[in-house]
Amino acid sequence: MAKTYMKVRRTIEKEAPGLGQQIKKAREADRRSLEAICAEAGLSRVYWYDIEKENVRDSLPEDTLRKIEKVLGVNFGVNFDV
């Protein structure tokens, strides 16, 4: 008989005070336009501005943060190691 598997998801949230401001400073230090940065990250300008203002519903998905870090070439130091 074939074995069946169930997946288990773990969700961890972490406070990141001032993250929006850090993202904004890194973006402003980048020579590219906001449109170019957003296109590379796969994010809309409106969503990017919401992130900078820390005006996101619930929390910022980790994969979105990692996209931003990759596009800007910055590590914002948000780690989920327990």
PDB file of N, CA, C and O in Angstrom:
ATOM      1  N   MET A   1       0.842  -1.185   0.000  1.00  0.00           N
ATOM      2  CA  MET A   1       0.000   0.000   0.000  1.00  0.00           C
ATOM      3  C   MET A   1       0.886   1.248   0.000  1.00  0.00           C
ATOM      4  O   MET A   1       1.887   1.313   0.702  1.00  0.00           O
ATOM      5  N   ALA A   2       0.526   2.208  -0.805  1.00  0.00           N
ATOM      6  CA  ALA A   2       1.292   3.457  -0.914  1.00  0.00           C
ATOM      7  C   ALA A   2       1.128   4.300   0.340  1.00  0.00           C
ATOM      8  O   ALA A   2       0.041   4.377   0.906  1.00  0.00           O
ATOM      9  N   LYS A   3       2.224   4.893   0.745  1.00  0.00           N
ATOM     10  CA  LYS A   3       2.162   5.786   1.905  1.00  0.00           C
ATOM     11  C   LYS A   3       1.600   7.127   1.485  1.00  0.00           C
ATOM     12  O   LYS A   3       1.865   7.605   0.393  1.00  0.00           O
ATOM     13  N   THR A   4       0.852   7.737   2.353  1.00  0.00           N
ATOM     14  CA  THR A   4       0.347   9.089   2.114  1.00  0.00           C
ATOM     15  C   THR A   4       1.056  10.033   3.073  1.00  0.00           C
ATOM     16  O   THR A   4       1.489   9.638   4.154  1.00  0.00           O
ATOM     17  N   TYR A   5       1.183  11.264   2.646  1.00  0.00           N
ATOM     18  CA  TYR A   5       1.887  12.254   3.446  1.00  0.00           C
ATOM     19  C   TYR A   5       1.012  13.486   3.637  1.00  0.00           C
ATOM     20  O   TYR A   5       0.258  13.857   2.764  1.00  0.00           O
ATOM     21  N   MET A   6       1.163  14.076   4.788  1.00  0.00           N
ATOM     22  CA  MET A   6       0.470  15.322   5.079  1.00  0.00           C
ATOM     23  C   MET A   6       1.531  16.386   5.295  1.00  0.00           C
ATOM     24  O   MET A   6       2.553  16.129   5.918  1.00  0.00           O
ATOM     25  N   LYS A   7       1.281  17.546   4.775  1.00  0.00           N
ATOM     26  CA  LYS A   7       2.195  18.668   4.973  1.00  0.00           C
ATOM     27  C   LYS A   7       1.779  19.445   6.214  1.00  0.00           C
ATOM     28  O   LYS A   7       0.595  19.564   6.508  1.00  0.00           O
ATOM     29  N   VAL A   8       2.768  19.999   6.890  1.00  0.00           N
ATOM     30  CA  VAL A   8       2.526  20.830   8.069  1.00  0.00           C
ATOM     31  C   VAL A   8       3.200  22.166   7.811  1.00  0.00           C
ATOM     32  O   VAL A   8       4.354  22.228   7.398  1.00  0.00           O
ATOM     33  N   ARG A   9       2.477  23.247   8.035  1.00  0.00           N
ATOM     34  CA  ARG A   9       2.998  24.592   7.796  1.00  0.00           C
ATOM     35  C   ARG A   9       3.292  25.266   9.132  1.00  0.00           C
ATOM     36  O   ARG A   9       2.517  25.183  10.079  1.00  0.00           O
ATOM     37  N   ARG A  10       4.400  25.970   9.165  1.00  0.00           N
ATOM     38  CA  ARG A  10       4.755  26.739  10.353  1.00  0.00           C
ATOM     39  C   ARG A  10       4.842  28.201   9.948  1.00  0.00           C
ATOM     40  O   ARG A  10       5.529  28.561   8.993  1.00  0.00           O
ATOM     41  N   THR A  11       4.153  29.051  10.667  1.00  0.00           N
ATOM     42  CA  THR A  11       4.174  30.478  10.385  1.00  0.00           C
ATOM     43  C   THR A  11       4.810  31.192  11.574  1.00  0.00           C
ATOM     44  O   THR A  11       4.406  30.996  12.714  1.00  0.00           O
ATOM     45  N   ILE A  12       5.791  31.996  11.265  1.00  0.00           N
ATOM     46  CA  ILE A  12       6.481  32.776  12.297  1.00  0.00           C
ATOM     47  C   ILE A  12       6.437  34.233  11.868  1.00  0.00           C
ATOM     48  O   ILE A  12       6.746  34.566  10.733  1.00  0.00           O
ATOM     49  N   GLU A  13       6.054  35.095  12.779  1.00  0.00           N
ATOM     50  CA  GLU A  13       6.099  36.536  12.513  1.00  0.00           C
ATOM     51  C   GLU A  13       7.158  37.140  13.410  1.00  0.00           C
ATOM     52  O   GLU A  13       7.369  36.695  14.529  1.00  0.00           O
ATOM     53  N   LYS A  14       7.828  38.155  12.889  1.00  0.00           N
ATOM     54  CA  LYS A  14       8.892  38.808  13.645  1.00  0.00           C
ATOM     55  C   LYS A  14       8.756  40.312  13.493  1.00  0.00           C
ATOM     56  O   LYS A  14       8.543  40.802  12.391  1.00  0.00           O
ATOM     57  N   GLU A  15       8.891  41.019  14.584  1.00  0.00           N
ATOM     58  CA  GLU A  15       8.870  42.480  14.542  1.00  0.00           C
ATOM     59  C   GLU A  15      10.138  42.971  13.858  1.00  0.00           C
ATOM     60  O   GLU A  15      11.226  42.452  14.105  1.00  0.00           O
ATOM     61  N   ALA A  16       9.983  43.971  13.001  1.00  0.00           N
ATOM     62  CA  ALA A  16      11.131  44.562  12.310  1.00  0.00           C
ATOM     63  C   ALA A  16      10.965  46.075  12.327  1.00  0.00           C
ATOM     64  O   ALA A  16      10.626  46.685  11.314  1.00  0.00           O
ATOM     65  N   PRO A  17      11.190  46.705  13.489  1.00  0.00           N
ATOM     66  CA  PRO A  17      10.998  48.147  13.605  1.00  0.00           C
ATOM     67  C   PRO A  17      11.855  48.920  12.613  1.00  0.00           C
ATOM     68  O   PRO A  17      13.039  48.640  12.449  1.00  0.00           O
ATOM     69  N   GLY A  18      11.232  49.877  11.940  1.00  0.00           N
ATOM     70  CA  GLY A  18      11.949  50.741  11.023  1.00  0.00           C
ATOM     71  C   GLY A  18      12.299  50.107   9.688  1.00  0.00           C
ATOM     72  O   GLY A  18      13.043  50.695   8.904  1.00  0.00           O
ATOM     73  N   LEU A  19      11.779  48.926   9.406  1.00  0.00           N
ATOM     74  CA  LEU A  19      12.119  48.235   8.169  1.00  0.00           C
ATOM     75  C   LEU A  19      11.700  49.041   6.946  1.00  0.00           C
ATOM     76  O   LEU A  19      12.447  49.139   5.978  1.00  0.00           O
ATOM     77  N   GLY A  20      10.526  49.641   6.987  1.00  0.00           N
ATOM     78  CA  GLY A  20      10.059  50.439   5.854  1.00  0.00           C
ATOM     79  C   GLY A  20      11.007  51.583   5.537  1.00  0.00           C
ATOM     80  O   GLY A  20      11.324  51.846   4.379  1.00  0.00           O
ATOM     81  N   GLN A  21      11.501  52.244   6.565  1.00  0.00           N
ATOM     82  CA  GLN A  21      12.444  53.351   6.379  1.00  0.00           C
ATOM     83  C   GLN A  21      13.776  52.844   5.831  1.00  0.00           C
ATOM     84  O   GLN A  21      14.389  53.492   4.984  1.00  0.00           O
ATOM     85  N   GLN A  22      14.215  51.679   6.291  1.00  0.00           N
ATOM     86  CA  GLN A  22      15.456  51.087   5.773  1.00  0.00           C
ATOM     87  C   GLN A  22      15.322  50.763   4.282  1.00  0.00           C
ATOM     88  O   GLN A  22      16.250  51.003   3.502  1.00  0.00           O
ATOM     89  N   ILE A  23      14.165  50.234   3.911  1.00  0.00           N
ATOM     90  CA  ILE A  23      13.917  49.912   2.503  1.00  0.00           C
ATOM     91  C   ILE A  23      13.924  51.194   1.672  1.00  0.00           C
ATOM     92  O   ILE A  23      14.523  51.251   0.596  1.00  0.00           O
ATOM     93  N   LYS A  24      13.269  52.231   2.190  1.00  0.00           N
ATOM     94  CA  LYS A  24      13.229  53.503   1.469  1.00  0.00           C
ATOM     95  C   LYS A  24      14.637  54.077   1.275  1.00  0.00           C
ATOM     96  O   LYS A  24      14.989  54.520   0.180  1.00  0.00           O
ATOM     97  N   LYS A  25      15.463  54.062   2.330  1.00  0.00           N
ATOM     98  CA  LYS A  25      16.826  54.592   2.231  1.00  0.00           C
ATOM     99  C   LYS A  25      17.642  53.806   1.211  1.00  0.00           C
ATOM    100  O   LYS A  25      18.383  54.398   0.417  1.00  0.00           O
ATOM    101  N   ALA A  26      17.489  52.488   1.208  1.00  0.00           N
ATOM    102  CA  ALA A  26      18.226  51.658   0.251  1.00  0.00           C
ATOM    103  C   ALA A  26      17.763  51.936  -1.172  1.00  0.00           C
ATOM    104  O   ALA A  26      18.571  52.005  -2.099  1.00  0.00           O
ATOM    105  N   ARG A  27      16.460  52.120  -1.350  1.00  0.00           N
ATOM    106  CA  ARG A  27      15.941  52.433  -2.689  1.00  0.00           C
ATOM    107  C   ARG A  27      16.459  53.779  -3.168  1.00  0.00           C
ATOM    108  O   ARG A  27      16.864  53.929  -4.315  1.00  0.00           O
ATOM    109  N   GLU A  28      16.436  54.770  -2.293  1.00  0.00           N
ATOM    110  CA  GLU A  28      16.901  56.107  -2.672  1.00  0.00           C
ATOM    111  C   GLU A  28      18.394  56.120  -2.987  1.00  0.00           C
ATOM    112  O   GLU A  28      18.849  56.953  -3.769  1.00  0.00           O
ATOM    113  N   ALA A  29      19.149  55.212  -2.405  1.00  0.00           N
ATOM    114  CA  ALA A  29      20.584  55.122  -2.685  1.00  0.00           C
ATOM    115  C   ALA A  29      20.862  54.410  -4.007  1.00  0.00           C
ATOM    116  O   ALA A  29      21.964  54.505  -4.543  1.00  0.00           O
ATOM    117  N   ASP A  30      19.853  53.715  -4.523  1.00  0.00           N
ATOM    118  CA  ASP A  30      19.987  52.992  -5.793  1.00  0.00           C
ATOM    119  C   ASP A  30      19.810  53.982  -6.936  1.00  0.00           C
ATOM    120  O   ASP A  30      18.987  54.889  -6.852  1.00  0.00           O
ATOM    121  N   ARG A  31      20.559  53.827  -7.996  1.00  0.00           N
ATOM    122  CA  ARG A  31      20.500  54.777  -9.119  1.00  0.00           C
ATOM    123  C   ARG A  31      19.328  54.530 -10.049  1.00  0.00           C
ATOM    124  O   ARG A  31      18.992  55.395 -10.842  1.00  0.00           O
ATOM    125  N   ARG A  32      18.724  53.371  -9.962  1.00  0.00           N
ATOM    126  CA  ARG A  32      17.625  53.039 -10.875  1.00  0.00           C
ATOM    127  C   ARG A  32      16.329  53.724 -10.462  1.00  0.00           C
ATOM    128  O   ARG A  32      16.150  54.106  -9.304  1.00  0.00           O
ATOM    129  N   SER A  33      15.428  53.832 -11.414  1.00  0.00           N
ATOM    130  CA  SER A  33      14.116  54.417 -11.129  1.00  0.00           C
ATOM    131  C   SER A  33      13.291  53.438 -10.300  1.00  0.00           C
ATOM    132  O   SER A  33      13.549  52.231 -10.303  1.00  0.00           O
ATOM    133  N   LEU A  34      12.298  53.971  -9.621  1.00  0.00           N
ATOM    134  CA  LEU A  34      11.397  53.119  -8.853  1.00  0.00           C
ATOM    135  C   LEU A  34      10.717  52.113  -9.772  1.00  0.00           C
ATOM    136  O   LEU A  34      10.548  50.948  -9.410  1.00  0.00           O
ATOM    137  N   GLU A  35      10.357  52.547 -10.973  1.00  0.00           N
ATOM    138  CA  GLU A  35       9.698  51.655 -11.925  1.00  0.00           C
ATOM    139  C   GLU A  35      10.585  50.464 -12.264  1.00  0.00           C
ATOM    140  O   GLU A  35      10.129  49.325 -12.322  1.00  0.00           O
ATOM    141  N   ALA A  36      11.874  50.707 -12.475  1.00  0.00           N
ATOM    142  CA  ALA A  36      12.808  49.632 -12.806  1.00  0.00           C
ATOM    143  C   ALA A  36      12.993  48.680 -11.629  1.00  0.00           C
ATOM    144  O   ALA A  36      13.018  47.456 -11.801  1.00  0.00           O
ATOM    145  N   ILE A  37      13.091  49.234 -10.437  1.00  0.00           N
ATOM    146  CA  ILE A  37      13.256  48.410  -9.235  1.00  0.00           C
ATOM    147  C   ILE A  37      12.020  47.537  -9.023  1.00  0.00           C
ATOM    148  O   ILE A  37      12.127  46.339  -8.777  1.00  0.00           O
ATOM    149  N   CYS A  38      10.850  48.150  -9.134  1.00  0.00           N
ATOM    150  CA  CYS A  38       9.599  47.411  -8.941  1.00  0.00           C
ATOM    151  C   CYS A  38       9.423  46.322  -9.994  1.00  0.00           C
ATOM    152  O   CYS A  38       8.968  45.215  -9.683  1.00  0.00           O
ATOM    153  N   ALA A  39       9.778  46.637 -11.229  1.00  0.00           N
ATOM    154  CA  ALA A  39       9.655  45.647 -12.301  1.00  0.00           C
ATOM    155  C   ALA A  39      10.542  44.442 -12.011  1.00  0.00           C
ATOM    156  O   ALA A  39      10.112  43.286 -12.174  1.00  0.00           O
ATOM    157  N   GLU A  40      11.753  44.683 -11.556  1.00  0.00           N
ATOM    158  CA  GLU A  40      12.668  43.580 -11.262  1.00  0.00           C
ATOM    159  C   GLU A  40      12.183  42.759 -10.069  1.00  0.00           C
ATOM    160  O   GLU A  40      12.334  41.541 -10.039  1.00  0.00           O
ATOM    161  N   ALA A  41      11.573  43.434  -9.091  1.00  0.00           N
ATOM    162  CA  ALA A  41      11.067  42.736  -7.903  1.00  0.00           C
ATOM    163  C   ALA A  41       9.702  42.101  -8.135  1.00  0.00           C
ATOM    164  O   ALA A  41       9.263  41.281  -7.328  1.00  0.00           O
ATOM    165  N   GLY A  42       9.035  42.506  -9.203  1.00  0.00           N
ATOM    166  CA  GLY A  42       7.696  41.983  -9.463  1.00  0.00           C
ATOM    167  C   GLY A  42       6.644  42.575  -8.548  1.00  0.00           C
ATOM    168  O   GLY A  42       5.659  41.925  -8.208  1.00  0.00           O
ATOM    169  N   LEU A  43       6.856  43.840  -8.149  1.00  0.00           N
ATOM    170  CA  LEU A  43       5.927  44.531  -7.249  1.00  0.00           C
ATOM    171  C   LEU A  43       5.413  45.799  -7.915  1.00  0.00           C
ATOM    172  O   LEU A  43       6.120  46.417  -8.701  1.00  0.00           O
ATOM    173  N   SER A  44       4.203  46.195  -7.545  1.00  0.00           N
ATOM    174  CA  SER A  44       3.673  47.449  -8.067  1.00  0.00           C
ATOM    175  C   SER A  44       4.263  48.621  -7.284  1.00  0.00           C
ATOM    176  O   SER A  44       4.711  48.465  -6.139  1.00  0.00           O
ATOM    177  N   ARG A  45       4.249  49.801  -7.900  1.00  0.00           N
ATOM    178  CA  ARG A  45       4.731  51.006  -7.211  1.00  0.00           C
ATOM    179  C   ARG A  45       3.890  51.296  -5.978  1.00  0.00           C
ATOM    180  O   ARG A  45       4.428  51.685  -4.943  1.00  0.00           O
ATOM    181  N   VAL A  46       2.588  51.122  -6.095  1.00  0.00           N
ATOM    182  CA  VAL A  46       1.692  51.397  -4.954  1.00  0.00           C
ATOM    183  C   VAL A  46       2.048  50.493  -3.773  1.00  0.00           C
ATOM    184  O   VAL A  46       2.169  50.953  -2.631  1.00  0.00           O
ATOM    185  N   TYR A  47       2.238  49.198  -4.050  1.00  0.00           N
ATOM    186  CA  TYR A  47       2.589  48.255  -2.985  1.00  0.00           C
ATOM    187  C   TYR A  47       3.953  48.612  -2.391  1.00  0.00           C
ATOM    188  O   TYR A  47       4.146  48.571  -1.175  1.00  0.00           O
ATOM    189  N   TRP A  48       4.909  48.995  -3.242  1.00  0.00           N
ATOM    190  CA  TRP A  48       6.236  49.374  -2.755  1.00  0.00           C
ATOM    191  C   TRP A  48       6.131  50.555  -1.790  1.00  0.00           C
ATOM    192  O   TRP A  48       6.724  50.538  -0.709  1.00  0.00           O
ATOM    193  N   TYR A  49       5.377  51.575  -2.172  1.00  0.00           N
ATOM    194  CA  TYR A  49       5.205  52.728  -1.282  1.00  0.00           C
ATOM    195  C   TYR A  49       4.510  52.327   0.018  1.00  0.00           C
ATOM    196  O   TYR A  49       4.859  52.833   1.087  1.00  0.00           O
ATOM    197  N   ASP A  50       3.537  51.419  -0.065  1.00  0.00           N
ATOM    198  CA  ASP A  50       2.882  50.931   1.158  1.00  0.00           C
ATOM    199  C   ASP A  50       3.884  50.236   2.071  1.00  0.00           C
ATOM    200  O   ASP A  50       3.841  50.386   3.295  1.00  0.00           O
ATOM    201  N   ILE A  51       4.791  49.470   1.485  1.00  0.00           N
ATOM    202  CA  ILE A  51       5.824  48.792   2.273  1.00  0.00           C
ATOM    203  C   ILE A  51       6.719  49.819   2.949  1.00  0.00           C
ATOM    204  O   ILE A  51       7.010  49.714   4.144  1.00  0.00           O
ATOM    205  N   GLU A  52       7.152  50.822   2.203  1.00  0.00           N
ATOM    206  CA  GLU A  52       8.009  51.855   2.786  1.00  0.00           C
ATOM    207  C   GLU A  52       7.310  52.593   3.921  1.00  0.00           C
ATOM    208  O   GLU A  52       7.950  52.988   4.899  1.00  0.00           O
ATOM    209  N   LYS A  53       5.999  52.780   3.814  1.00  0.00           N
ATOM    210  CA  LYS A  53       5.232  53.464   4.861  1.00  0.00           C
ATOM    211  C   LYS A  53       4.799  52.498   5.959  1.00  0.00           C
ATOM    212  O   LYS A  53       4.111  52.899   6.893  1.00  0.00           O
ATOM    213  N   GLU A  54       5.196  51.224   5.821  1.00  0.00           N
ATOM    214  CA  GLU A  54       4.800  50.157   6.751  1.00  0.00           C
ATOM    215  C   GLU A  54       3.286  50.083   6.855  1.00  0.00           C
ATOM    216  O   GLU A  54       2.722  49.873   7.929  1.00  0.00           O
ATOM    217  N   ASN A  55       2.646  50.243   5.712  1.00  0.00           N
ATOM    218  CA  ASN A  55       1.191  50.230   5.628  1.00  0.00           C
ATOM    219  C   ASN A  55       0.746  48.985   4.856  1.00  0.00           C
ATOM    220  O   ASN A  55       0.110  49.088   3.825  1.00  0.00           O
ATOM    221  N   VAL A  56       1.134  47.808   5.361  1.00  0.00           N
ATOM    222  CA  VAL A  56       0.741  46.551   4.725  1.00  0.00           C
ATOM    223  C   VAL A  56      -0.229  45.820   5.648  1.00  0.00           C
ATOM    224  O   VAL A  56      -0.128  45.907   6.866  1.00  0.00           O
ATOM    225  N   ARG A  57      -1.163  45.131   5.033  1.00  0.00           N
ATOM    226  CA  ARG A  57      -2.150  44.383   5.812  1.00  0.00           C
ATOM    227  C   ARG A  57      -1.462  43.199   6.475  1.00  0.00           C
ATOM    228  O   ARG A  57      -0.690  42.491   5.852  1.00  0.00           O
ATOM    229  N   ASP A  58      -1.736  42.991   7.735  1.00  0.00           N
ATOM    230  CA  ASP A  58      -1.161  41.904   8.535  1.00  0.00           C
ATOM    231  C   ASP A  58       0.357  42.030   8.620  1.00  0.00           C
ATOM    232  O   ASP A  58       0.864  42.701   9.478  1.00  0.00           O
ATOM    233  N   SER A  59       1.072  41.394   7.701  1.00  0.00           N
ATOM    234  CA  SER A  59       2.531  41.432   7.743  1.00  0.00           C
ATOM    235  C   SER A  59       3.092  41.288   6.331  1.00  0.00           C
ATOM    236  O   SER A  59       2.402  40.834   5.422  1.00  0.00           O
ATOM    237  N   LEU A  60       4.332  41.674   6.177  1.00  0.00           N
ATOM    238  CA  LEU A  60       5.009  41.575   4.891  1.00  0.00           C
ATOM    239  C   LEU A  60       5.463  40.132   4.697  1.00  0.00           C
ATOM    240  O   LEU A  60       6.172  39.591   5.546  1.00  0.00           O
ATOM    241  N   PRO A  61       5.070  39.502   3.594  1.00  0.00           N
ATOM    242  CA  PRO A  61       5.530  38.127   3.357  1.00  0.00           C
ATOM    243  C   PRO A  61       7.052  38.072   3.240  1.00  0.00           C
ATOM    244  O   PRO A  61       7.680  38.960   2.651  1.00  0.00           O
ATOM    245  N   GLU A  62       7.641  37.035   3.818  1.00  0.00           N
ATOM    246  CA  GLU A  62       9.095  36.912   3.781  1.00  0.00           C
ATOM    247  C   GLU A  62       9.621  36.867   2.352  1.00  0.00           C
ATOM    248  O   GLU A  62      10.659  37.476   2.059  1.00  0.00           O
ATOM    249  N   ASP A  63       8.913  36.183   1.455  1.00  0.00           N
ATOM    250  CA  ASP A  63       9.410  36.105   0.079  1.00  0.00           C
ATOM    251  C   ASP A  63       9.447  37.482  -0.580  1.00  0.00           C
ATOM    252  O   ASP A  63      10.337  37.770  -1.388  1.00  0.00           O
ATOM    253  N   THR A  64       8.528  38.365  -0.209  1.00  0.00           N
ATOM    254  CA  THR A  64       8.542  39.735  -0.738  1.00  0.00           C
ATOM    255  C   THR A  64       9.757  40.485  -0.204  1.00  0.00           C
ATOM    256  O   THR A  64      10.452  41.180  -0.950  1.00  0.00           O
ATOM    257  N   LEU A  65      10.029  40.337   1.083  1.00  0.00           N
ATOM    258  CA  LEU A  65      11.209  40.971   1.669  1.00  0.00           C
ATOM    259  C   LEU A  65      12.473  40.481   0.979  1.00  0.00           C
ATOM    260  O   LEU A  65      13.361  41.278   0.646  1.00  0.00           O
ATOM    261  N   ARG A  66      12.558  39.186   0.730  1.00  0.00           N
ATOM    262  CA  ARG A  66      13.763  38.630   0.094  1.00  0.00           C
ATOM    263  C   ARG A  66      13.913  39.143  -1.343  1.00  0.00           C
ATOM    264  O   ARG A  66      15.038  39.391  -1.797  1.00  0.00           O
ATOM    265  N   LYS A  67      12.801  39.340  -2.043  1.00  0.00           N
ATOM    266  CA  LYS A  67      12.866  39.926  -3.390  1.00  0.00           C
ATOM    267  C   LYS A  67      13.418  41.341  -3.324  1.00  0.00           C
ATOM    268  O   LYS A  67      14.263  41.732  -4.130  1.00  0.00           O
ATOM    269  N   ILE A  68      12.938  42.110  -2.363  1.00  0.00           N
ATOM    270  CA  ILE A  68      13.405  43.490  -2.197  1.00  0.00           C
ATOM    271  C   ILE A  68      14.895  43.502  -1.877  1.00  0.00           C
ATOM    272  O   ILE A  68      15.664  44.276  -2.452  1.00  0.00           O
ATOM    273  N   GLU A  69      15.320  42.635  -0.965  1.00  0.00           N
ATOM    274  CA  GLU A  69      16.734  42.560  -0.614  1.00  0.00           C
ATOM    275  C   GLU A  69      17.582  42.215  -1.836  1.00  0.00           C
ATOM    276  O   GLU A  69      18.640  42.821  -2.057  1.00  0.00           O
ATOM    277  N   LYS A  70      17.112  41.250  -2.619  1.00  0.00           N
ATOM    278  CA  LYS A  70      17.864  40.821  -3.798  1.00  0.00           C
ATOM    279  C   LYS A  70      17.986  41.946  -4.822  1.00  0.00           C
ATOM    280  O   LYS A  70      19.073  42.226  -5.340  1.00  0.00           O
ATOM    281  N   VAL A  71      16.875  42.622  -5.093  1.00  0.00           N
ATOM    282  CA  VAL A  71      16.869  43.692  -6.089  1.00  0.00           C
ATOM    283  C   VAL A  71      17.762  44.853  -5.650  1.00  0.00           C
ATOM    284  O   VAL A  71      18.470  45.435  -6.463  1.00  0.00           O
ATOM    285  N   LEU A  72      17.723  45.178  -4.374  1.00  0.00           N
ATOM    286  CA  LEU A  72      18.508  46.314  -3.873  1.00  0.00           C
ATOM    287  C   LEU A  72      19.928  45.915  -3.457  1.00  0.00           C
ATOM    288  O   LEU A  72      20.755  46.779  -3.169  1.00  0.00           O
ATOM    289  N   GLY A  73      20.203  44.609  -3.401  1.00  0.00           N
ATOM    290  CA  GLY A  73      21.528  44.145  -2.983  1.00  0.00           C
ATOM    291  C   GLY A  73      21.821  44.450  -1.530  1.00  0.00           C
ATOM    292  O   GLY A  73      22.948  44.777  -1.173  1.00  0.00           O
ATOM    293  N   VAL A  74      20.792  44.337  -0.690  1.00  0.00           N
ATOM    294  CA  VAL A  74      20.907  44.688   0.724  1.00  0.00           C
ATOM    295  C   VAL A  74      20.343  43.549   1.569  1.00  0.00           C
ATOM    296  O   VAL A  74      19.369  42.905   1.189  1.00  0.00           O
ATOM    297  N   ASN A  75      20.946  43.322   2.727  1.00  0.00           N
ATOM    298  CA  ASN A  75      20.392  42.394   3.710  1.00  0.00           C
ATOM    299  C   ASN A  75      19.896  43.244   4.873  1.00  0.00           C
ATOM    300  O   ASN A  75      20.689  43.918   5.533  1.00  0.00           O
ATOM    301  N   PHE A  76      18.591  43.206   5.111  1.00  0.00           N
ATOM    302  CA  PHE A  76      18.020  44.031   6.174  1.00  0.00           C
ATOM    303  C   PHE A  76      18.085  43.358   7.541  1.00  0.00           C
ATOM    304  O   PHE A  76      17.595  43.908   8.528  1.00  0.00           O
ATOM    305  N   GLY A  77      18.698  42.183   7.622  1.00  0.00           N
ATOM    306  CA  GLY A  77      18.931  41.539   8.914  1.00  0.00           C
ATOM    307  C   GLY A  77      17.717  40.909   9.555  1.00  0.00           C
ATOM    308  O   GLY A  77      17.725  40.671  10.765  1.00  0.00           O
ATOM    309  N   VAL A  78      16.686  40.628   8.782  1.00  0.00           N
ATOM    310  CA  VAL A  78      15.501  39.975   9.339  1.00  0.00           C
ATOM    311  C   VAL A  78      15.699  38.469   9.205  1.00  0.00           C
ATOM    312  O   VAL A  78      15.678  37.921   8.107  1.00  0.00           O
ATOM    313  N   ASN A  79      15.949  37.814  10.336  1.00  0.00           N
ATOM    314  CA  ASN A  79      16.193  36.370  10.359  1.00  0.00           C
ATOM    315  C   ASN A  79      15.131  35.678  11.192  1.00  0.00           C
ATOM    316  O   ASN A  79      14.658  36.236  12.179  1.00  0.00           O
ATOM    317  N   PHE A  80      14.800  34.487  10.807  1.00  0.00           N
ATOM    318  CA  PHE A  80      13.776  33.722  11.507  1.00  0.00           C
ATOM    319  C   PHE A  80      14.364  32.532  12.260  1.00  0.00           C
ATOM    320  O   PHE A  80      13.656  31.631  12.643  1.00  0.00           O
ATOM    321  N   ASP A  81      15.672  32.542  12.466  1.00  0.00           N
ATOM    322  CA  ASP A  81      16.298  31.453  13.205  1.00  0.00           C
ATOM    323  C   ASP A  81      15.777  31.468  14.624  1.00  0.00           C
ATOM    324  O   ASP A  81      15.708  32.503  15.273  1.00  0.00           O
ATOM    325  N   VAL A  82      15.440  30.283  15.097  1.00  0.00           N
ATOM    326  CA  VAL A  82      14.869  30.172  16.446  1.00  0.00           C
ATOM    327  C   VAL A  82      15.916  29.695  17.413  1.00  0.00           C
ATOM    328  O   VAL A  82      16.773  28.975  17.161  1.00  0.00           O
TER     329      VAL A  82
END
